[in-house]
């Protein structure tokens, strides 16, 4: 059961029904069933506080718990504000003493040497209660970090997705007594931690059922005790006026350190025997197109004498293979030549050839998890051209690429502007540099998205007020029309650029901004269709159009940097 469902289930325990009220008020013991079901669920409650239900936990050294002292544990004090303190004692036979005092030092003897999984501190004098603090030892061991929007301590799973391990649920009520709070932990992680720390989870609980609108007191309640060593509780019944059940529960893990070591050995063995997909690739060693596994034993290298394809044999893919990584920049980092998924996997290199195919090598496909290999296989096809010139130069000749990359040049200019600290330039966020990419497919949406990103990266960086101030300082004429690009043209003229050259320099920026406004704005369908058609007719494809536009933007940016004395680049022709 999910953590959220556990929260809802415990909330339901405290709901006074419309019918059968007397029976419900007398049956607090029914709530104890929640503890049993929760102990074997997906998420175990570490702390809960809500009407009619209270649960608080401690880690206790297993060796100190047995034999079980039921009376001591049922009366043990466990409180979230029982934190580490610097304790001071004055006078007496021992004199003045100052020492560190750990949590649970004044609790039951069975809990000595234990710890709390959850803390809550109050900033006295500031009238502020801090949110829940989770035991740092627990967080560090499990590799957890708090993710605000999930209200959970998380880590990344093998697919690079966030995985909730410790969840925090809070609902505010009409007042402090109506608040509902719960902290849960994933049962597998709790069991592993308990095994390695040689601890047992002790849960103190209190389920009290009363109708606060009519409750006046317990009178002479009936009392009894129930349970065994692992679950022991006191019952009280107030003659139809209410009831309670409070006590303790011990949760010991059945997992041993030997079990964990055996699991680790099995996981290591499974990694050694991992799965590999087959791909259509160009076996340039034997000069043929083949379908072959990317497994290490299915490929060779320069130092082995066999007929197997080289591990650096390229496999080719439809350009759509990159769409998944562009669509989720939070999860995937798509660099100029590599792709990584958070801390889960990395594709060390890829490129795009003249036919628009994405290509990489069998040895790097083998590094991907099998699910990711299967994703790439769905886009795999025979080569329509060789690998890119850039890939050949860098991957095989070991040289810097001589291939002109206008978008990369644009980004370098933007980085120079960002570092210059100019009053007429608004530094662009690092994320914009990372996420502005070439469109790789014939998708109109991908093309328009990249047009928008390029406009954000370049055009929106110019500050109209700063450019006007620059023009005025240089003794130039102010722009005749408003807008950052008109102010830019005026500044270029003021710094000595001829009128025709200033117009030519600013035009690519205006073209880009106009495209952005129409293809991603609120233009009429007919106007948008006309611009799309014009781009395709002039360049044959969206990627070719974007490449040409990026080239013009690069030239213009270089000229702007030169004219306005931004160091780092020379004027392009």
Coordinates of C-alpha atoms in Angstrom, one line a residue, residues 149-492:
X149 CA 7.4 19.4 -4.6
X150 CA 7.1 15.7 -3.6
X151 CA 7.2 16.3 0.1
X152 CA 9.5 13.3 0.4
X153 CA 13.1 12.3 0.9
X154 CA 14.1 10.7 -2.4
X155 CA 16.8 9.1 -4.4
X156 CA 17.2 8.1 -8.0
X157 CA 16.3 4.6 -9.1
X158 CA 18.2 2.7 -11.9
X159 CA 16.2 4.5 -14.5
X160 CA 17.0 7.9 -13.2
X161 CA 13.5 8.5 -11.9
X162 CA 12.9 9.9 -8.4
X163 CA 11.9 7.3 -5.9
X164 CA 10.1 8.3 -2.6
X165 CA 11.6 6.6 0.4
X166 CA 10.5 8.8 3.4
X167 CA 7.2 10.6 2.9
X168 CA 5.8 13.5 4.9
X169 CA 2.0 14.1 4.9
X170 CA 0.4 17.2 6.5
X171 CA -3.1 18.5 6.5
X172 CA -4.1 21.6 8.5
X173 CA -7.4 21.5 10.3
X174 CA -9.6 24.0 12.0
X175 CA -7.1 24.3 14.8
X176 CA -3.9 22.6 16.2
X177 CA -5.9 19.7 17.6
X178 CA -7.4 19.0 14.1
X179 CA -4.1 18.8 12.3
X180 CA -3.1 15.5 10.6
X181 CA 0.5 14.6 10.2
X182 CA 2.3 11.4 9.2
X183 CA 5.9 10.3 8.4
X184 CA 6.4 7.0 6.6
X185 CA 9.4 5.0 5.3
X186 CA 9.6 2.4 2.6
X187 CA 9.6 -1.0 4.3
X188 CA 12.5 -2.5 2.3
X189 CA 14.8 0.4 3.3
X190 CA 13.7 0.3 7.0
X191 CA 14.4 -3.5 7.1
X192 CA 17.9 -3.0 5.6
X193 CA 18.7 -0.2 8.0
X194 CA 17.5 -2.2 11.1
X195 CA 19.5 -5.2 10.0
X196 CA 22.8 -3.3 9.6
X197 CA 22.3 -1.2 12.7
X198 CA 21.2 -4.2 14.8
X199 CA 18.1 -2.2 15.8
X200 CA 14.4 -2.8 16.3
X201 CA 11.7 -0.3 15.7
X202 CA 9.7 0.4 18.8
X203 CA 6.4 2.1 18.1
X204 CA 4.4 3.6 21.0
X205 CA 0.8 4.3 20.1
X206 CA -2.4 5.7 21.5
X207 CA -5.9 5.3 19.9
X208 CA -8.5 7.3 21.8
X209 CA -12.1 7.5 20.7
X210 CA -14.3 10.2 22.1
X211 CA -16.8 12.7 20.8
X212 CA -15.3 16.0 21.9
X213 CA -18.7 17.7 21.6
X214 CA -20.2 15.6 24.4
X215 CA -17.3 14.1 26.3
X216 CA -17.2 15.2 29.9
X217 CA -14.8 12.6 31.5
X218 CA -14.0 8.9 31.8
X219 CA -15.8 8.3 35.1
X220 CA -14.8 4.8 36.3
X221 CA -13.6 3.1 33.1
X222 CA -13.2 -0.6 32.7
X223 CA -9.5 -1.5 32.2
X224 CA -7.6 -4.5 30.9
X225 CA -4.3 -5.4 29.1
X226 CA -3.9 -7.5 25.9
X227 CA -1.2 -8.8 23.7
X228 CA 2.2 -10.5 23.9
X229 CA 5.9 -9.3 23.8
X230 CA 5.8 -7.9 20.2
X231 CA 2.4 -6.1 20.6
X232 CA 1.2 -5.2 24.1
X233 CA -1.5 -2.6 25.0
X234 CA -3.8 -1.3 27.6
X235 CA -7.6 -1.0 27.0
X236 CA -10.0 1.4 28.6
X237 CA -13.8 1.6 28.2
X238 CA -15.8 4.5 29.5
X239 CA -19.3 3.0 29.4
X240 CA -20.2 4.1 25.9
X241 CA -18.7 7.5 26.5
X242 CA -15.4 6.6 24.8
X243 CA -12.5 4.1 24.8
X244 CA -8.7 3.9 24.4
X245 CA -6.0 1.5 23.4
X246 CA -2.4 2.4 24.1
X247 CA 0.9 0.5 24.3
X248 CA 3.8 -0.5 22.2
X249 CA 4.7 -2.6 19.1
X250 CA 8.1 -4.1 18.2
X251 CA 9.0 -4.4 14.6
X252 CA 12.0 -6.6 14.1
X253 CA 13.4 -7.3 10.6
X254 CA 13.8 -10.9 9.6
X255 CA 16.6 -9.9 7.2
X256 CA 20.1 -10.6 8.3
X257 CA 23.4 -9.1 7.3
X258 CA 24.1 -12.5 5.6
X259 CA 21.0 -12.0 3.5
X260 CA 22.1 -8.6 2.4
X261 CA 25.5 -9.9 1.5
X262 CA 23.9 -12.7 -0.5
X263 CA 21.7 -10.2 -2.3
X264 CA 24.7 -8.0 -3.1
X265 CA 26.5 -11.0 -4.6
X266 CA 23.5 -11.9 -6.7
X267 CA 23.1 -8.4 -8.0
X268 CA 26.8 -8.3 -8.9
X269 CA 26.4 -11.6 -10.7
X270 CA 23.3 -10.4 -12.6
X271 CA 25.2 -7.3 -13.7
X272 CA 28.0 -9.5 -15.0
X273 CA 25.3 -11.4 -17.0
X274 CA 23.4 -8.4 -18.2
X275 CA 21.3 -8.3 -21.4
X276 CA 22.4 -6.8 -24.6
X277 CA 20.3 -5.8 -27.7
X278 CA 21.2 -6.3 -31.4
X279 CA 21.5 -3.4 -33.7
X280 CA 21.9 -2.8 -37.4
X281 CA 25.4 -1.3 -37.7
X282 CA 28.1 -0.7 -40.3
X283 CA 30.9 -3.2 -39.8
X284 CA 33.6 -1.1 -41.4
X285 CA 36.2 -3.8 -40.5
X286 CA 34.5 -6.2 -43.0
X287 CA 32.9 -3.4 -45.0
X288 CA 29.3 -4.6 -44.7
X289 CA 26.0 -3.7 -43.0
X290 CA 25.1 -6.3 -40.3
X291 CA 22.8 -6.9 -37.4
X292 CA 24.9 -7.7 -34.4
X293 CA 24.8 -7.7 -30.6
X294 CA 26.5 -4.8 -28.8
X295 CA 27.7 -7.2 -26.1
X296 CA 31.4 -7.0 -25.4
X297 CA 32.0 -10.6 -26.5
X298 CA 30.2 -10.0 -29.8
X299 CA 32.6 -7.2 -30.9
X300 CA 36.3 -6.9 -31.3
X301 CA 38.9 -4.2 -31.2
X302 CA 42.3 -3.3 -32.7
X303 CA 44.1 -5.8 -30.5
X304 CA 42.0 -8.9 -31.2
X305 CA 42.5 -11.0 -34.3
X306 CA 39.0 -12.2 -35.3
X307 CA 36.2 -11.5 -37.8
X308 CA 33.9 -9.7 -35.3
X309 CA 32.8 -6.1 -36.0
X310 CA 34.9 -3.5 -34.2
X311 CA 33.3 -2.2 -31.0
X312 CA 33.5 1.3 -32.7
X313 CA 31.2 0.1 -35.5
X314 CA 28.6 2.9 -35.9
X315 CA 24.8 2.2 -35.6
X316 CA 22.4 4.6 -37.1
X317 CA 19.0 5.8 -35.9
X318 CA 16.1 8.0 -37.0
X319 CA 16.4 11.5 -35.6
X320 CA 13.2 11.1 -33.5
X321 CA 15.3 9.1 -31.1
X322 CA 16.4 12.3 -29.5
X323 CA 12.9 13.7 -28.9
X324 CA 12.5 11.9 -25.5
X325 CA 15.6 13.6 -24.1
X326 CA 14.8 17.0 -25.4
X327 CA 11.3 16.8 -23.9
X328 CA 12.5 16.2 -20.3
X329 CA 15.5 18.4 -19.6
X330 CA 15.0 17.9 -15.9
X331 CA 15.8 14.2 -16.2
X332 CA 18.1 14.1 -19.2
X333 CA 21.1 16.3 -20.0
X334 CA 21.5 16.5 -23.7
X335 CA 25.0 18.0 -24.4
X336 CA 26.4 18.7 -27.8
X337 CA 27.8 15.2 -28.3
X338 CA 26.5 13.2 -25.2
X339 CA 23.4 12.3 -23.3
X340 CA 23.1 11.5 -19.6
X341 CA 20.2 10.4 -17.4
X342 CA 20.8 12.0 -14.0
X343 CA 23.1 9.5 -12.1
X344 CA 21.8 6.4 -13.9
X345 CA 23.6 6.2 -17.3
X346 CA 25.5 8.1 -20.0
X347 CA 25.7 7.7 -23.7
X348 CA 29.3 8.9 -24.2
X349 CA 29.0 10.2 -27.7
X350 CA 26.6 10.6 -30.6
X351 CA 26.4 12.9 -33.7
X352 CA 24.2 13.5 -36.7
X353 CA 25.3 12.7 -40.3
X354 CA 24.4 14.5 -43.5
X355 CA 21.3 12.3 -44.0
X356 CA 19.9 13.5 -40.6
X357 CA 20.6 10.2 -38.9
X358 CA 21.8 10.0 -35.3
X359 CA 24.7 7.7 -34.9
X360 CA 26.8 6.3 -32.1
X361 CA 29.0 3.2 -31.6
X362 CA 28.2 -0.3 -30.4
X363 CA 30.5 0.0 -27.5
X364 CA 28.6 3.0 -26.1
X365 CA 25.2 1.4 -26.7
X366 CA 26.4 -1.5 -24.6
X367 CA 26.8 0.9 -21.6
X368 CA 23.1 1.7 -21.6
X369 CA 20.6 -0.2 -19.4
X370 CA 18.7 -2.8 -21.4
X371 CA 15.5 -0.8 -21.4
X372 CA 17.3 2.1 -22.9
X373 CA 18.9 -0.1 -25.5
X374 CA 15.5 -1.3 -26.5
X375 CA 14.3 2.3 -26.9
X376 CA 17.2 3.0 -29.2
X377 CA 16.6 -0.2 -31.2
X378 CA 13.1 1.0 -32.0
X379 CA 14.7 3.8 -34.1
X380 CA 17.5 1.7 -35.5
X381 CA 17.9 1.6 -39.3
X382 CA 20.5 1.0 -42.0
X383 CA 22.9 3.8 -42.7
X384 CA 21.9 6.3 -45.4
X385 CA 25.3 8.1 -45.2
X386 CA 28.5 7.7 -43.3
X387 CA 29.2 9.2 -39.9
X388 CA 29.5 13.0 -39.7
X389 CA 32.8 14.8 -40.6
X390 CA 33.0 16.0 -37.0
X391 CA 32.7 12.5 -35.6
X392 CA 35.4 11.2 -38.0
X393 CA 37.8 13.9 -37.1
X394 CA 37.3 13.7 -33.3
X395 CA 36.7 10.0 -32.8
X396 CA 39.1 8.5 -35.3
X397 CA 41.7 11.1 -36.2
X398 CA 41.9 12.5 -32.7
X399 CA 41.7 16.1 -33.9
X400 CA 39.6 19.1 -33.1
X401 CA 36.7 19.3 -35.5
X402 CA 37.0 21.7 -38.4
X403 CA 33.3 21.6 -39.1
X404 CA 31.5 24.9 -38.6
X405 CA 28.8 24.8 -35.9
X406 CA 26.9 28.1 -35.9
X407 CA 24.8 27.3 -32.9
X408 CA 27.9 26.5 -30.8
X409 CA 29.4 29.8 -32.0
X410 CA 26.2 31.6 -31.0
X411 CA 26.4 30.1 -27.5
X412 CA 30.1 31.1 -27.2
X413 CA 29.1 34.7 -28.0
X414 CA 26.3 34.5 -25.4
X415 CA 28.7 33.3 -22.8
X416 CA 31.0 36.3 -23.6
X417 CA 28.1 38.7 -23.2
X418 CA 27.1 37.0 -19.9
X419 CA 30.6 37.4 -18.5
X420 CA 31.0 41.0 -19.6
X421 CA 28.6 42.5 -17.1
X422 CA 27.1 44.9 -19.5
X423 CA 24.2 47.3 -18.7
X424 CA 22.6 46.6 -22.0
X425 CA 22.6 42.8 -21.7
X426 CA 20.6 40.5 -19.4
X427 CA 22.7 37.4 -18.7
X428 CA 21.0 34.3 -20.0
X429 CA 20.4 31.4 -17.6
X430 CA 22.7 28.4 -18.0
X431 CA 19.6 26.3 -18.6
X432 CA 18.9 28.2 -21.8
X433 CA 22.4 27.5 -23.1
X434 CA 21.9 23.8 -22.4
X435 CA 18.4 23.4 -23.8
X436 CA 18.7 25.4 -27.0
X437 CA 19.3 22.7 -29.7
X438 CA 19.1 22.1 -33.4
X439 CA 15.8 20.6 -34.5
X440 CA 16.6 17.1 -35.9
X441 CA 13.3 16.0 -37.4
X442 CA 10.6 17.2 -39.8
X443 CA 8.4 18.0 -36.8
X444 CA 7.0 21.5 -37.0
X445 CA 6.6 21.5 -33.2
X446 CA 10.2 20.7 -32.6
X447 CA 11.3 23.4 -35.0
X448 CA 9.0 26.0 -33.5
X449 CA 10.1 25.0 -30.0
X450 CA 13.8 25.6 -30.9
X451 CA 12.9 28.9 -32.6
X452 CA 11.4 30.0 -29.3
X453 CA 14.4 28.7 -27.3
X454 CA 16.8 30.6 -29.7
X455 CA 14.8 33.8 -29.3
X456 CA 14.9 33.5 -25.5
X457 CA 18.6 32.9 -25.7
X458 CA 19.5 35.8 -28.0
X459 CA 16.9 38.4 -28.7
X460 CA 15.5 38.7 -25.2
X461 CA 18.9 39.4 -23.8
X462 CA 19.1 42.9 -25.2
X463 CA 18.0 45.6 -22.7
X464 CA 16.4 48.6 -24.5
X465 CA 17.1 51.1 -21.7
X466 CA 20.8 50.1 -21.5
X467 CA 21.2 50.4 -25.3
X468 CA 19.6 53.8 -25.3
X469 CA 22.0 54.9 -22.6
X470 CA 24.9 53.6 -24.7
X471 CA 23.7 55.5 -27.7
X472 CA 23.2 58.7 -25.8
X473 CA 26.7 58.4 -24.2
X474 CA 28.2 57.9 -27.7
X475 CA 26.4 61.0 -29.0
X476 CA 24.2 59.1 -31.4
X477 CA 20.6 59.7 -32.5
X478 CA 18.0 57.9 -30.4
X479 CA 15.9 55.2 -32.2
X480 CA 12.8 56.4 -34.0
X481 CA 10.8 53.3 -32.8
X482 CA 10.6 51.5 -29.5
X483 CA 11.9 48.0 -28.9
X484 CA 15.2 46.4 -28.0
X485 CA 16.3 45.6 -31.5
X486 CA 15.6 49.2 -32.8
X487 CA 17.7 50.4 -29.8
X488 CA 20.4 48.0 -30.8
X489 CA 20.5 49.3 -34.3
X490 CA 20.8 52.9 -33.0
X491 CA 23.6 51.9 -30.7
X492 CA 25.5 50.2 -33.6

